[in-house]
């Protein structure tokens, strides 16, 4: 049953159809959680006792930073799957995720720097987390550059998968070496699950935004994957039939 | 072909690469010259205050080593790719990762080891105290092979590309960060006079780890680049 599901999902045509049905659901739930999370975060949640109102950028910053790492792991896992089992769809997931991941990384850096100006008095410090996030951005850009440089897209996808795997082995090493090197960023306040050092009224919008960003990622990846499928399979019969139907 | 044992295949390939490098002696000197030149540019750029030069010295040597290693990476598989011998390695009965390791070792002996040899000279130029020079050399001899090993993956991925050079630096430099951090930190710590066992051990661990993992990733990447 499960094997059959994966087998079917591995077929571009089946994936295209299922993804097409899923996208609106992802989009709608993304919008709902986004509106709820933003409203709760920007209007309902109380101001911070130390940072006042400017802490509210956290509702974008922290989920973006989470997404930047989450997407890289997704890429590495699907890269591994596509190298081992040669599944076309996971290759497409790797490629489709790269630009979204890079955007979230950039967003995390940009919002962090906007927050840093009033709080730390500077746009940028060479602190451990900022630096590893910057390096993560470079890793994403390397993946995007390599993919666009190789003309045969199937070869490109496999090359990129290897790069993502090499990167994921290195990310912890980079992270801890940078941490050793210097640190100024405050420690994570949510991952202490036994007793989060954050009030529930701030935690709820933060987690809502995190879910919202994940839904957005899901929607975008599926949309990009569909576009990629149609481009790759443009010579196959079902795509040509699809195009003819659309033309009518 | 199948009668050739793995060790003799390894040493043959190593010998072949070293002979090839020796025949082109000018290319042999280039990374070393580049290393010295880049390092000499820094005092010109930041001014001749001895204190300042001493403070940035370890970092400058390591950044120059990174760039020198990056510059020479492209030659690792280039000629073998152009004349088709790389495809022959793929077809051989031996594991590609071992053959790749021979090529990386040859490449390091030709481009990494010279950096190690000129490093004391640069240390003197950059006011690094002589007590810290052994540490600098130790970090270089542990760190530069890591650079070659990590770099080999990037080269293998870009060897088939026409404009691989810029992409190569984008792929490889972020992965060099840990080596840079621990290499520089060890030298800085040695200048103050504190034991550097921790940094040296971590560099050693990185060497062992990349020695095991990088040849496999490089072999897989070469297969993809040649497909």
PDB file of N, CA, C and O in Angstrom, chain A residues 50-94:
ATOM      1  N   UNK A  50      11.554  44.481  27.721  1.00  0.00           N
ATOM      2  CA  UNK A  50      12.849  45.110  27.481  1.00  0.00           C
ATOM      3  C   UNK A  50      12.918  45.781  26.114  1.00  0.00           C
ATOM      4  O   UNK A  50      13.420  46.896  25.985  1.00  0.00           O
ATOM      5  N   UNK A  51      12.411  45.081  25.095  1.00  0.00           N
ATOM      6  CA  UNK A  51      12.640  45.552  23.739  1.00  0.00           C
ATOM      7  C   UNK A  51      11.482  46.375  23.199  1.00  0.00           C
ATOM      8  O   UNK A  51      11.558  46.878  22.072  1.00  0.00           O
ATOM      9  N   UNK A  52      10.399  46.507  23.975  1.00  0.00           N
ATOM     10  CA  UNK A  52       9.264  47.289  23.509  1.00  0.00           C
ATOM     11  C   UNK A  52       8.614  46.642  22.303  1.00  0.00           C
ATOM     12  O   UNK A  52       8.444  45.424  22.259  1.00  0.00           O
ATOM     13  N   UNK A  53       8.256  47.497  21.322  1.00  0.00           N
ATOM     14  CA  UNK A  53       7.511  47.000  20.169  1.00  0.00           C
ATOM     15  C   UNK A  53       8.410  46.354  19.127  1.00  0.00           C
ATOM     16  O   UNK A  53       7.961  45.553  18.323  1.00  0.00           O
ATOM     17  N   UNK A  54       9.690  46.712  19.134  1.00  0.00           N
ATOM     18  CA  UNK A  54      10.515  46.291  17.997  1.00  0.00           C
ATOM     19  C   UNK A  54      10.812  44.800  18.015  1.00  0.00           C
ATOM     20  O   UNK A  54      11.343  44.274  17.049  1.00  0.00           O
ATOM     21  N   UNK A  55      10.456  44.120  19.107  1.00  0.00           N
ATOM     22  CA  UNK A  55      10.687  42.688  19.109  1.00  0.00           C
ATOM     23  C   UNK A  55       9.773  41.980  18.121  1.00  0.00           C
ATOM     24  O   UNK A  55       9.991  40.840  17.762  1.00  0.00           O
ATOM     25  N   UNK A  56       8.701  42.689  17.683  1.00  0.00           N
ATOM     26  CA  UNK A  56       7.669  42.022  16.867  1.00  0.00           C
ATOM     27  C   UNK A  56       8.198  41.533  15.520  1.00  0.00           C
ATOM     28  O   UNK A  56       7.568  40.709  14.864  1.00  0.00           O
ATOM     29  N   UNK A  57       9.348  42.038  15.111  1.00  0.00           N
ATOM     30  CA  UNK A  57       9.935  41.554  13.859  1.00  0.00           C
ATOM     31  C   UNK A  57      10.304  40.075  14.001  1.00  0.00           C
ATOM     32  O   UNK A  57      10.455  39.359  13.016  1.00  0.00           O
ATOM     33  N   UNK A  58      10.399  39.647  15.261  1.00  0.00           N
ATOM     34  CA  UNK A  58      10.685  38.238  15.529  1.00  0.00           C
ATOM     35  C   UNK A  58       9.690  37.304  14.841  1.00  0.00           C
ATOM     36  O   UNK A  58      10.046  36.205  14.430  1.00  0.00           O
ATOM     37  N   UNK A  59       8.429  37.767  14.703  1.00  0.00           N
ATOM     38  CA  UNK A  59       7.423  36.878  14.110  1.00  0.00           C
ATOM     39  C   UNK A  59       7.706  36.578  12.641  1.00  0.00           C
ATOM     40  O   UNK A  59       7.138  35.654  12.075  1.00  0.00           O
ATOM     41  N   UNK A  60       8.536  37.374  12.009  1.00  0.00           N
ATOM     42  CA  UNK A  60       9.000  37.043  10.660  1.00  0.00           C
ATOM     43  C   UNK A  60      10.386  36.405  10.741  1.00  0.00           C
ATOM     44  O   UNK A  60      10.679  35.408  10.090  1.00  0.00           O
ATOM     45  N   UNK A  61      11.226  37.015  11.568  1.00  0.00           N
ATOM     46  CA  UNK A  61      12.640  36.641  11.611  1.00  0.00           C
ATOM     47  C   UNK A  61      12.837  35.191  12.046  1.00  0.00           C
ATOM     48  O   UNK A  61      13.515  34.420  11.359  1.00  0.00           O
ATOM     49  N   UNK A  62      12.258  34.825  13.166  1.00  0.00           N
ATOM     50  CA  UNK A  62      12.520  33.488  13.716  1.00  0.00           C
ATOM     51  C   UNK A  62      11.966  32.378  12.812  1.00  0.00           C
ATOM     52  O   UNK A  62      12.697  31.432  12.486  1.00  0.00           O
ATOM     53  N   UNK A  63      10.689  32.486  12.349  1.00  0.00           N
ATOM     54  CA  UNK A  63      10.232  31.433  11.423  1.00  0.00           C
ATOM     55  C   UNK A  63      11.080  31.359  10.152  1.00  0.00           C
ATOM     56  O   UNK A  63      11.326  30.265   9.649  1.00  0.00           O
ATOM     57  N   UNK A  64      11.552  32.503   9.634  1.00  0.00           N
ATOM     58  CA  UNK A  64      12.394  32.462   8.434  1.00  0.00           C
ATOM     59  C   UNK A  64      13.677  31.711   8.710  1.00  0.00           C
ATOM     60  O   UNK A  64      14.119  30.900   7.892  1.00  0.00           O
ATOM     61  N   UNK A  65      14.276  31.992   9.872  1.00  0.00           N
ATOM     62  CA  UNK A  65      15.526  31.309  10.200  1.00  0.00           C
ATOM     63  C   UNK A  65      15.290  29.805  10.336  1.00  0.00           C
ATOM     64  O   UNK A  65      16.079  28.999   9.854  1.00  0.00           O
ATOM     65  N   UNK A  66      14.158  29.446  10.981  1.00  0.00           N
ATOM     66  CA  UNK A  66      13.835  28.019  11.071  1.00  0.00           C
ATOM     67  C   UNK A  66      13.685  27.406   9.683  1.00  0.00           C
ATOM     68  O   UNK A  66      14.202  26.330   9.402  1.00  0.00           O
ATOM     69  N   UNK A  67      12.943  28.125   8.831  1.00  0.00           N
ATOM     70  CA  UNK A  67      12.695  27.597   7.492  1.00  0.00           C
ATOM     71  C   UNK A  67      14.001  27.425   6.724  1.00  0.00           C
ATOM     72  O   UNK A  67      14.170  26.467   5.985  1.00  0.00           O
ATOM     73  N   UNK A  68      14.931  28.383   6.907  1.00  0.00           N
ATOM     74  CA  UNK A  68      16.170  28.306   6.143  1.00  0.00           C
ATOM     75  C   UNK A  68      16.899  27.000   6.435  1.00  0.00           C
ATOM     76  O   UNK A  68      17.465  26.389   5.539  1.00  0.00           O
ATOM     77  N   UNK A  69      16.846  26.563   7.689  1.00  0.00           N
ATOM     78  CA  UNK A  69      17.524  25.309   8.033  1.00  0.00           C
ATOM     79  C   UNK A  69      16.672  24.106   7.648  1.00  0.00           C
ATOM     80  O   UNK A  69      17.174  23.117   7.109  1.00  0.00           O
ATOM     81  N   UNK A  70      15.360  24.233   7.907  1.00  0.00           N
ATOM     82  CA  UNK A  70      14.444  23.132   7.591  1.00  0.00           C
ATOM     83  C   UNK A  70      14.520  22.781   6.101  1.00  0.00           C
ATOM     84  O   UNK A  70      14.631  21.608   5.723  1.00  0.00           O
ATOM     85  N   UNK A  71      14.509  23.803   5.254  1.00  0.00           N
ATOM     86  CA  UNK A  71      14.497  23.550   3.810  1.00  0.00           C
ATOM     87  C   UNK A  71      15.800  22.899   3.373  1.00  0.00           C
ATOM     88  O   UNK A  71      15.808  22.012   2.520  1.00  0.00           O
ATOM     89  N   UNK A  72      16.907  23.311   3.997  1.00  0.00           N
ATOM     90  CA  UNK A  72      18.178  22.692   3.615  1.00  0.00           C
ATOM     91  C   UNK A  72      18.157  21.202   3.948  1.00  0.00           C
ATOM     92  O   UNK A  72      18.626  20.383   3.159  1.00  0.00           O
ATOM     93  N   UNK A  73      17.589  20.862   5.108  1.00  0.00           N
ATOM     94  CA  UNK A  73      17.514  19.443   5.474  1.00  0.00           C
ATOM     95  C   UNK A  73      16.597  18.699   4.506  1.00  0.00           C
ATOM     96  O   UNK A  73      16.920  17.588   4.060  1.00  0.00           O
ATOM     97  N   UNK A  74      15.466  19.325   4.155  1.00  0.00           N
ATOM     98  CA  UNK A  74      14.575  18.692   3.175  1.00  0.00           C
ATOM     99  C   UNK A  74      15.331  18.424   1.879  1.00  0.00           C
ATOM    100  O   UNK A  74      15.247  17.340   1.281  1.00  0.00           O
ATOM    101  N   UNK A  75      16.118  19.418   1.438  1.00  0.00           N
ATOM    102  CA  UNK A  75      16.877  19.256   0.204  1.00  0.00           C
ATOM    103  C   UNK A  75      17.869  18.109   0.311  1.00  0.00           C
ATOM    104  O   UNK A  75      18.015  17.310  -0.619  1.00  0.00           O
ATOM    105  N   UNK A  76      18.562  18.041   1.446  1.00  0.00           N
ATOM    106  CA  UNK A  76      19.572  16.996   1.595  1.00  0.00           C
ATOM    107  C   UNK A  76      18.914  15.617   1.610  1.00  0.00           C
ATOM    108  O   UNK A  76      19.396  14.687   0.960  1.00  0.00           O
ATOM    109  N   UNK A  77      17.775  15.506   2.328  1.00  0.00           N
ATOM    110  CA  UNK A  77      17.107  14.204   2.395  1.00  0.00           C
ATOM    111  C   UNK A  77      16.606  13.809   1.015  1.00  0.00           C
ATOM    112  O   UNK A  77      16.825  12.678   0.547  1.00  0.00           O
ATOM    113  N   UNK A  78      15.961  14.751   0.311  1.00  0.00           N
ATOM    114  CA  UNK A  78      15.461  14.357  -1.008  1.00  0.00           C
ATOM    115  C   UNK A  78      16.618  14.159  -1.982  1.00  0.00           C
ATOM    116  O   UNK A  78      16.511  13.349  -2.910  1.00  0.00           O
ATOM    117  N   UNK A  79      17.737  14.875  -1.748  1.00  0.00           N
ATOM    118  CA  UNK A  79      18.925  14.623  -2.566  1.00  0.00           C
ATOM    119  C   UNK A  79      19.424  13.204  -2.379  1.00  0.00           C
ATOM    120  O   UNK A  79      19.741  12.508  -3.348  1.00  0.00           O
ATOM    121  N   UNK A  80      19.462  12.773  -1.131  1.00  0.00           N
ATOM    122  CA  UNK A  80      19.909  11.398  -0.844  1.00  0.00           C
ATOM    123  C   UNK A  80      18.991  10.390  -1.525  1.00  0.00           C
ATOM    124  O   UNK A  80      19.448   9.450  -2.183  1.00  0.00           O
ATOM    125  N   UNK A  81      17.675  10.634  -1.379  1.00  0.00           N
ATOM    126  CA  UNK A  81      16.717   9.708  -1.998  1.00  0.00           C
ATOM    127  C   UNK A  81      16.917   9.667  -3.512  1.00  0.00           C
ATOM    128  O   UNK A  81      16.939   8.604  -4.126  1.00  0.00           O
ATOM    129  N   UNK A  82      17.134  10.848  -4.124  1.00  0.00           N
ATOM    130  CA  UNK A  82      17.229  10.831  -5.580  1.00  0.00           C
ATOM    131  C   UNK A  82      18.545  10.216  -6.041  1.00  0.00           C
ATOM    132  O   UNK A  82      18.616   9.660  -7.129  1.00  0.00           O
ATOM    133  N   UNK A  83      19.601  10.299  -5.202  1.00  0.00           N
ATOM    134  CA  UNK A  83      20.854   9.655  -5.598  1.00  0.00           C
ATOM    135  C   UNK A  83      20.771   8.142  -5.442  1.00  0.00           C
ATOM    136  O   UNK A  83      21.309   7.396  -6.252  1.00  0.00           O
ATOM    137  N   UNK A  84      20.096   7.700  -4.387  1.00  0.00           N
ATOM    138  CA  UNK A  84      20.063   6.273  -4.122  1.00  0.00           C
ATOM    139  C   UNK A  84      19.042   5.564  -5.004  1.00  0.00           C
ATOM    140  O   UNK A  84      19.343   4.561  -5.645  1.00  0.00           O
ATOM    141  N   UNK A  85      17.821   6.116  -5.065  1.00  0.00           N
ATOM    142  CA  UNK A  85      16.752   5.413  -5.778  1.00  0.00           C
ATOM    143  C   UNK A  85      16.434   6.018  -7.137  1.00  0.00           C
ATOM    144  O   UNK A  85      15.515   5.554  -7.802  1.00  0.00           O
ATOM    145  N   UNK A  86      17.134   7.095  -7.491  1.00  0.00           N
ATOM    146  CA  UNK A  86      16.926   7.722  -8.804  1.00  0.00           C
ATOM    147  C   UNK A  86      15.460   8.096  -9.049  1.00  0.00           C
ATOM    148  O   UNK A  86      14.915   7.819 -10.121  1.00  0.00           O
ATOM    149  N   UNK A  87      14.820   8.637  -8.028  1.00  0.00           N
ATOM    150  CA  UNK A  87      13.427   9.041  -8.196  1.00  0.00           C
ATOM    151  C   UNK A  87      13.404  10.451  -8.762  1.00  0.00           C
ATOM    152  O   UNK A  87      13.998  11.367  -8.189  1.00  0.00           O
ATOM    153  N   UNK A  88      12.727  10.624  -9.884  1.00  0.00           N
ATOM    154  CA  UNK A  88      12.718  11.928 -10.546  1.00  0.00           C
ATOM    155  C   UNK A  88      12.092  13.005  -9.665  1.00  0.00           C
ATOM    156  O   UNK A  88      12.540  14.147  -9.650  1.00  0.00           O
ATOM    157  N   UNK A  89      11.040  12.633  -8.944  1.00  0.00           N
ATOM    158  CA  UNK A  89      10.305  13.660  -8.225  1.00  0.00           C
ATOM    159  C   UNK A  89      11.121  14.285  -7.096  1.00  0.00           C
ATOM    160  O   UNK A  89      11.015  15.471  -6.845  1.00  0.00           O
ATOM    161  N   UNK A  90      11.941  13.455  -6.424  1.00  0.00           N
ATOM    162  CA  UNK A  90      12.739  14.040  -5.343  1.00  0.00           C
ATOM    163  C   UNK A  90      13.815  14.963  -5.915  1.00  0.00           C
ATOM    164  O   UNK A  90      14.164  15.962  -5.299  1.00  0.00           O
ATOM    165  N   UNK A  91      14.310  14.630  -7.106  1.00  0.00           N
ATOM    166  CA  UNK A  91      15.243  15.549  -7.771  1.00  0.00           C
ATOM    167  C   UNK A  91      14.589  16.914  -7.941  1.00  0.00           C
ATOM    168  O   UNK A  91      15.186  17.954  -7.677  1.00  0.00           O
ATOM    169  N   UNK A  92      13.335  16.859  -8.388  1.00  0.00           N
ATOM    170  CA  UNK A  92      12.627  18.117  -8.637  1.00  0.00           C
ATOM    171  C   UNK A  92      12.404  18.880  -7.331  1.00  0.00           C
ATOM    172  O   UNK A  92      12.498  20.103  -7.296  1.00  0.00           O
ATOM    173  N   UNK A  93      12.148  18.122  -6.248  1.00  0.00           N
ATOM    174  CA  UNK A  93      11.965  18.789  -4.949  1.00  0.00           C
ATOM    175  C   UNK A  93      13.250  19.515  -4.545  1.00  0.00           C
ATOM    176  O   UNK A  93      13.210  20.646  -4.044  1.00  0.00           O
ATOM    177  N   UNK A  94      14.409  18.883  -4.788  1.00  0.00           N
ATOM    178  CA  UNK A  94      15.676  19.526  -4.425  1.00  0.00           C
ATOM    179  C   UNK A  94      15.794  20.876  -5.121  1.00  0.00           C
ATOM    180  O   UNK A  94      16.058  21.906  -4.495  1.00  0.00           O
TER     181      UNK A  94
END
